[in-house]
Every structure is written in structure tokens, then in C-alpha cells.
CSV table of C-alpha atoms in Angstrom, one decimal:
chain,number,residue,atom,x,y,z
T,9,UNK,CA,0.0,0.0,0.0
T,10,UNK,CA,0.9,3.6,-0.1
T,11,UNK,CA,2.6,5.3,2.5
T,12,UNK,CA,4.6,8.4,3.7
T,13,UNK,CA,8.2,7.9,4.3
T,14,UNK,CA,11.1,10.2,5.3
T,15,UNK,CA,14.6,10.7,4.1
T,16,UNK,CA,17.0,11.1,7.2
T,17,UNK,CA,16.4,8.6,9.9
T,18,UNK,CA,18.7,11.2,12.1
T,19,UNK,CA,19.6,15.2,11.6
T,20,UNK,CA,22.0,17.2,14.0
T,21,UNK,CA,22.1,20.5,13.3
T,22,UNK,CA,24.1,23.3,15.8
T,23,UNK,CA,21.7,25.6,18.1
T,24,UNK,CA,20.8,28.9,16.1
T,25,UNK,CA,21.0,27.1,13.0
T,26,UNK,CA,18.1,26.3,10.9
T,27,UNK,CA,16.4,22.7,10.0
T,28,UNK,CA,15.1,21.5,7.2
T,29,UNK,CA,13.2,17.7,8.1
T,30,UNK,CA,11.8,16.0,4.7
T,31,UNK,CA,9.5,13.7,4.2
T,32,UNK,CA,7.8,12.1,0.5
T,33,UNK,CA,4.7,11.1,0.2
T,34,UNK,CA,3.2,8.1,-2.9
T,35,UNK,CA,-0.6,8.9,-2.3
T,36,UNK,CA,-1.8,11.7,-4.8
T,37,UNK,CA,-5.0,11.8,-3.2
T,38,UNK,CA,-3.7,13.0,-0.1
T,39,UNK,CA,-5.1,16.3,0.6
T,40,UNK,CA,-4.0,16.8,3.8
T,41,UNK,CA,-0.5,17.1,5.5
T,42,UNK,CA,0.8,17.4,9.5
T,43,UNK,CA,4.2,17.9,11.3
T,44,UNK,CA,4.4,16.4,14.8
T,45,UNK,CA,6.9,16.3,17.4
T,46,UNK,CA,7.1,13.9,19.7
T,47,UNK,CA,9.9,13.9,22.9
T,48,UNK,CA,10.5,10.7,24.8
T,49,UNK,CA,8.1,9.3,26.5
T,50,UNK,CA,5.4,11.6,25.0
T,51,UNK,CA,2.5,12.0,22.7
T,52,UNK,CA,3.3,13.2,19.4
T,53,UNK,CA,2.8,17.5,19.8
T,54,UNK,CA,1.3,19.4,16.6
T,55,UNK,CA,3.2,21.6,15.2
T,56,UNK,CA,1.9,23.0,11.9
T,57,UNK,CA,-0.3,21.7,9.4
T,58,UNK,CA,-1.1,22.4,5.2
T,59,UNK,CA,-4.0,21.2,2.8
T,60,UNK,CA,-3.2,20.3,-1.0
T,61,UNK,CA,-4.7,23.4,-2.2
T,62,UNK,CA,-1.4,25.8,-0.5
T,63,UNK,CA,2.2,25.2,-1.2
T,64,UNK,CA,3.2,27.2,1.9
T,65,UNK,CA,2.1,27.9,5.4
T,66,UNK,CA,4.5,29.2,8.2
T,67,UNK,CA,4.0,29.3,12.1
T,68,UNK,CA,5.8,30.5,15.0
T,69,UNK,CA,9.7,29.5,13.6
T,70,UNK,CA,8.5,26.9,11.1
T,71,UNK,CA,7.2,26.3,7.7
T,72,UNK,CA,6.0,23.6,6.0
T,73,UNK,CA,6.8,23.8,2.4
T,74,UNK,CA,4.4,21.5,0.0
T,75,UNK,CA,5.2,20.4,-4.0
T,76,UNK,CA,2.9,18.1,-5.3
T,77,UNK,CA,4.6,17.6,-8.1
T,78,UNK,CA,7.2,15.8,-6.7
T,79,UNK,CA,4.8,14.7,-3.8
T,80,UNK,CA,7.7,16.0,-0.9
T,81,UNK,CA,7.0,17.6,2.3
T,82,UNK,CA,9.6,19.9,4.1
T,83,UNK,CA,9.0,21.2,7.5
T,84,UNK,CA,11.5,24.0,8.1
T,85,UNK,CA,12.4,25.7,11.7
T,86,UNK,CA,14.1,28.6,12.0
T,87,UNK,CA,17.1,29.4,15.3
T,88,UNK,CA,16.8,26.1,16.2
T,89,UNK,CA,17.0,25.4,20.0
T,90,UNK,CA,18.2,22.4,22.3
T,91,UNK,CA,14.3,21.8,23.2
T,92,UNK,CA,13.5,21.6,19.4
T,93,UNK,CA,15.3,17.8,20.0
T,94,UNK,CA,13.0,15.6,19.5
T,95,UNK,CA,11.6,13.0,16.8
T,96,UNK,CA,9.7,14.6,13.5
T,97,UNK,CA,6.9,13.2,12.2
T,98,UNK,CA,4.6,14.0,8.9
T,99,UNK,CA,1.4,12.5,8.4
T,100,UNK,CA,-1.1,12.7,5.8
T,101,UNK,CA,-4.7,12.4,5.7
T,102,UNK,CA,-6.8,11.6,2.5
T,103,UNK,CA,-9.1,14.5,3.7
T,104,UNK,CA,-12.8,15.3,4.8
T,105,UNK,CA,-14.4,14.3,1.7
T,106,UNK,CA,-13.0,10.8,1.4
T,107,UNK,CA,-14.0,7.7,3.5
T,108,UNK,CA,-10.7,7.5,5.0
T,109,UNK,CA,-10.7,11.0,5.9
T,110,UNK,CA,-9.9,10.2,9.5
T,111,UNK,CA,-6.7,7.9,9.4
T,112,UNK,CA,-3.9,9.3,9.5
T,113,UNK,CA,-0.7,7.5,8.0
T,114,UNK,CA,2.6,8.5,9.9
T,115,UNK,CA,5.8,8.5,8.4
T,116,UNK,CA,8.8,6.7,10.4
T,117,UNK,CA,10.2,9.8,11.9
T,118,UNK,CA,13.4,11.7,11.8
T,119,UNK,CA,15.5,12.6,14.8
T,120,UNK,CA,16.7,16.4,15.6
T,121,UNK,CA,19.7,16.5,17.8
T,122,UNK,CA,20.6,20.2,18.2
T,123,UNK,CA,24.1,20.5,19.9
T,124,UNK,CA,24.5,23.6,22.3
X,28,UNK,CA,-4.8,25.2,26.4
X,29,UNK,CA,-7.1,21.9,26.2
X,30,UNK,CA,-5.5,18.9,26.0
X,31,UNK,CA,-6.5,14.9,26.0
X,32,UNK,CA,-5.7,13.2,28.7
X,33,UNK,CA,-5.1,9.3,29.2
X,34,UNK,CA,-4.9,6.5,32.2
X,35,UNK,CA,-3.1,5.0,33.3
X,36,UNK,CA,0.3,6.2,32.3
X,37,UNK,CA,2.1,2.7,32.6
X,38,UNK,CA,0.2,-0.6,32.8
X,39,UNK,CA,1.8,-3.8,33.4
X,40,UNK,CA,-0.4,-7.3,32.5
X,41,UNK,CA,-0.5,-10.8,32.5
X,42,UNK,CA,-0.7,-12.3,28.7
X,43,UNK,CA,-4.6,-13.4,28.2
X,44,UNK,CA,-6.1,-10.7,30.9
X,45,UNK,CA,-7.6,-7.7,29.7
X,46,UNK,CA,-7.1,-4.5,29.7
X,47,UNK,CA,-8.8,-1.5,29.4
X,48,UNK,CA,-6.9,2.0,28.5
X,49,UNK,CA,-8.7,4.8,29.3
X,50,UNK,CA,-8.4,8.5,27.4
X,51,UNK,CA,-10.9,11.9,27.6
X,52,UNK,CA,-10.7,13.7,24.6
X,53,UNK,CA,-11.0,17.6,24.4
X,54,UNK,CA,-14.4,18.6,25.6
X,55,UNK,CA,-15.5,20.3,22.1
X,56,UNK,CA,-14.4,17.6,20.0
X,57,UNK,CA,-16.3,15.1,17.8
X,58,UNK,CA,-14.2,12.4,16.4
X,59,UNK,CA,-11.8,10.1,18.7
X,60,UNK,CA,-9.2,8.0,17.9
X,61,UNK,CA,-6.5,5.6,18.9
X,62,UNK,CA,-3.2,4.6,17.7
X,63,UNK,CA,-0.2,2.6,18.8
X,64,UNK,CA,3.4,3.2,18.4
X,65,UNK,CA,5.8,-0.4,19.3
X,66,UNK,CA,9.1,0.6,21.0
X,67,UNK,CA,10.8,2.1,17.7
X,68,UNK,CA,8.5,2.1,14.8
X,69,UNK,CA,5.6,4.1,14.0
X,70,UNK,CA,2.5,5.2,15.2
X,71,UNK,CA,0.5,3.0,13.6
X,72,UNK,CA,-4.0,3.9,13.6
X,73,UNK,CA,-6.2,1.7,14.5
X,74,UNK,CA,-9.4,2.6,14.9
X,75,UNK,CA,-11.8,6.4,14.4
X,76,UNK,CA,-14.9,6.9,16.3
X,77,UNK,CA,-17.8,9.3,15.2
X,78,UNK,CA,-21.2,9.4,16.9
X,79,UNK,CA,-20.8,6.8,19.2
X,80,UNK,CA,-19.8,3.9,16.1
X,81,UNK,CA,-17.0,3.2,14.7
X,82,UNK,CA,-15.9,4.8,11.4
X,83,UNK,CA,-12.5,3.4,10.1
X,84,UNK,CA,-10.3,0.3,11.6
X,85,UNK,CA,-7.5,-1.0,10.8
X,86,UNK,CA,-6.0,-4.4,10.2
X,87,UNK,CA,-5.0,-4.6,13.3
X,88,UNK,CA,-7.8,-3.7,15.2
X,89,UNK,CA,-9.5,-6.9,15.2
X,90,UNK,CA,-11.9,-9.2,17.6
X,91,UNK,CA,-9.7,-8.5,20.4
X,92,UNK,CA,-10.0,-4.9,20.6
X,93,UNK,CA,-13.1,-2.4,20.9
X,94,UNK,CA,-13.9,0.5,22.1
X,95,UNK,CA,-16.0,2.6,24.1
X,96,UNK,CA,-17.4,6.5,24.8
X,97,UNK,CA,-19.1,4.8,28.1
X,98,UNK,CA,-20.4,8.8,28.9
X,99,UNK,CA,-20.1,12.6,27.9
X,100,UNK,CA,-16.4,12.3,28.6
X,101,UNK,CA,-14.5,8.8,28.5
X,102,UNK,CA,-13.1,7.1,25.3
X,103,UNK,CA,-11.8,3.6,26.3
X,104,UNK,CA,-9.9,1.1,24.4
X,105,UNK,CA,-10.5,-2.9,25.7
X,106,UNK,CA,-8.1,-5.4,25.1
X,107,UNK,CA,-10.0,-9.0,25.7
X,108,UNK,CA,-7.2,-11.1,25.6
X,109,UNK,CA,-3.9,-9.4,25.7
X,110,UNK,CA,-1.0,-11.2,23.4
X,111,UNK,CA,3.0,-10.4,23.8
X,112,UNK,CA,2.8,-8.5,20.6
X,113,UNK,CA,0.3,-5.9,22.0
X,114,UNK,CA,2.8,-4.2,24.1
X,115,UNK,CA,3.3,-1.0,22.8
X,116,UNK,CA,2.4,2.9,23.7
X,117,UNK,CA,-1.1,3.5,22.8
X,118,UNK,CA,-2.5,6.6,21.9
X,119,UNK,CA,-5.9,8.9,22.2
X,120,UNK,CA,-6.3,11.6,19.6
X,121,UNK,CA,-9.3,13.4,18.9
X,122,UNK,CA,-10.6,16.1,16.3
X,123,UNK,CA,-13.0,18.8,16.4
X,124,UNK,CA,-13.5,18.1,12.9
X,125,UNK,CA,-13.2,15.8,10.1
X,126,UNK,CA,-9.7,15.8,8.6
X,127,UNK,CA,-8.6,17.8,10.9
X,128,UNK,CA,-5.9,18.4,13.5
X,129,UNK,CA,-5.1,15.1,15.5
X,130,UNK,CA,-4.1,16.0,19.2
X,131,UNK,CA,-3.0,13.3,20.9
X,132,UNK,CA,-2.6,12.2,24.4
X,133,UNK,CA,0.3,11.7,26.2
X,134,UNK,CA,0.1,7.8,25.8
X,135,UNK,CA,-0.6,4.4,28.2
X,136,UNK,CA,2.4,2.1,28.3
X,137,UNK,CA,1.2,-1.2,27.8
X,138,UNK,CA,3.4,-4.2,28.5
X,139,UNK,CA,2.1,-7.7,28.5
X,140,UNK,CA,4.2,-10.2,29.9
């Protein structure tokens, strides 16, 4: 079946710096796309969230960058900080107006490690 | 900020017993969830819940699990007969709406023994 997987397993990036996590995605009908983090031991945290119709949508220090085309996902933070560390996950949603509208499929996760 | 809340935090059992994992969603939302994550891979849905029936499942949400909204406020998740392979973090989510934002609980700790 289709699913959503991500390129780096792991990404260390220095404090102040920014990240760039990526993530593709096979199912065209996806119409829906979220960014989670989730420290140890927790639930997985939303972070910021974009709908096939926008290529762009940008929150307090991150952006989550959308191309269809090539069906990728990019969740960019800006100055990032030692309490940014934490696993990333995108997860995609075939939307509202689709039966499966509710599931969402995760991605296996990449890990920030932001050295101080 | 409203957030969903589970219990127990850790739960230790006895392969066969059951189980039951207990979760209240945010008071305004509509749609409820749960999902599993096993030590290292990924969270993994199994099943949505809409209007007190269940919407979606997945495969692995078979005989052995169901669920629950017993009142205004809980959202359980039974296990009849618990197997090794169940351990795992499991996970409440809920949404105010369809498709959209997932927040999640902060997760039971199942381990079966």
C-alpha cells in the first residue's frame, strides 16, 4: 500500500541554526499534511499543518513547504534550539471528503539533535 | 490550552487478561481516535470513532480490541485477551472536525508479559 516515508532517519544540526526535516509522500490523493513532534516518553505534539490546495504555510519558527509535483514535504524551523530535539513526524490524511478521511498515516520519523 | 488526557500512564499485565486503556478527549471535539506506536517504529491507527460507532479500523484492530465512549467524557480502548505482541504505547487523539488536527494524548504504556 501507499505510504509516507522520510529521508534522514537522524539530523544534528548546531543551536541557532536552521532545520530542514523532509518527508515524500506516494498517495496523490492526499489532501492533507501534518508535522508532529514527539519527545520521549510523550505523545506526538502538533506543530503546523497544510491542505493540498497551499504550497506554503508558516508558524511561529516553522514552515511547512508542500510540492505536489514531486509529492515531498519539508518542515523548516528557523534558530533552532536544544528543546527543538525531539523525533519529527509528517502524516497525511486523504481528507474530509474521502471515506478515509480520519486515518492518518505517519511516516517513520526523523531525529533532531541540536548541539548547544 | 485543552489537551486529551489518558490512564493509566504505565500498565503492566498478564498475557490473556484484559485491559482496558482509558483516554478523555478535548471537551468540544467530535471524532476520537487511537493509535499505537511499538518501542521504535511508527504510530500506527487503528481505529476512528464518530457518533458513538466506529468509522474506520485497521487491520489490526480486530476481535480483540473495541472500544468505548461509556459517557459525555471517557473514550476507552479494551483489550480481551492481551497477546506479547500488544505491548506498545497506545495513543488517544481526537478532532474537532473531520480531517482535521489530531491531538494526541500523552500515551498508556502497555506491557504484557
Amino acid at each position: 500500500g501507499e505510504s509516507v516515508g522520510l529521508h534522514l532517519p537522524t539530523l544534528s544540526v548546531q543551536e541557532g541554526d536552521n532545520s530542514i526535516i523532509n518527508c515524500a509522500y506516494s498517495n496523490s490523493a492526499s489532501d492533507y499534511f501534518i508535522w508532529y513532534k514527539q519527545e520521549s516518553g510523550k505523545g506526538p505534539q502538533f506543530i503546523i499543518d497544510i491542505r493540498s490546495n497551499m504550497d506554503k504555510r508558516q508558524g511561529q519558527r516553522v514552515t511547512v513547504l508542500l510540492n505536489k509535483t514531486v509529492k515531498h514535504l519539508s518542515l523548516q524551523i528557523a534558530a533552532t534550539q536544544p528543546g527543538d530535539s525531539a523525533v519529527y513526524f509528517c502524516a497525511e490524511n486523504l481528507g474530509p471528503d474521502n471515506n478515509a478521511g480520519n486515518m492518518l498515516t505517519f511516516g517513520g520519523g526523523t531525529r533532531l539533535m541540536v548541539k548547544p | 490550552e485543552p489537551e486529551v488526557t489518558q490512564t493509566p500512564s504505565h500498565q503492566v499485565t498478564q498475557m490473556g487478561q484484559e485491559v482496558i486503556l482509558r483516554c478523555v478527549p478535548i471537551s468540544n471535539h467530535l471524532y476520537f481516535y487511537w493509535y499505537r506506536q511499538i518501542l521504535g517504529q511508527k504510530v500506527e491507527f487503528l481505529v476512528s470513532f464518530y457518533n458513538n460507532e466506529i468509522s474506520e479500523k485497521s487491520e489490526i484492530f480486530d476481535d480483540q480490541f473495541s472500544v468505548e465512549r461509556p459517557d459525555g467524557s471517557n473514550f476507552t480502548l479494551k483489550i480481551r485477551s492481551t497477546k506479547l505482541e500488544d505491548s506498545a504505547m497506545y495513543f488517544c487523539a481526537s478532532t474537532e472536525i473531520l480531517g482535521g488536527s489530531a491531538y494526541f494524548g500523552p500515551g498508556t504504556r502497555l506491557l504484557v508479559l
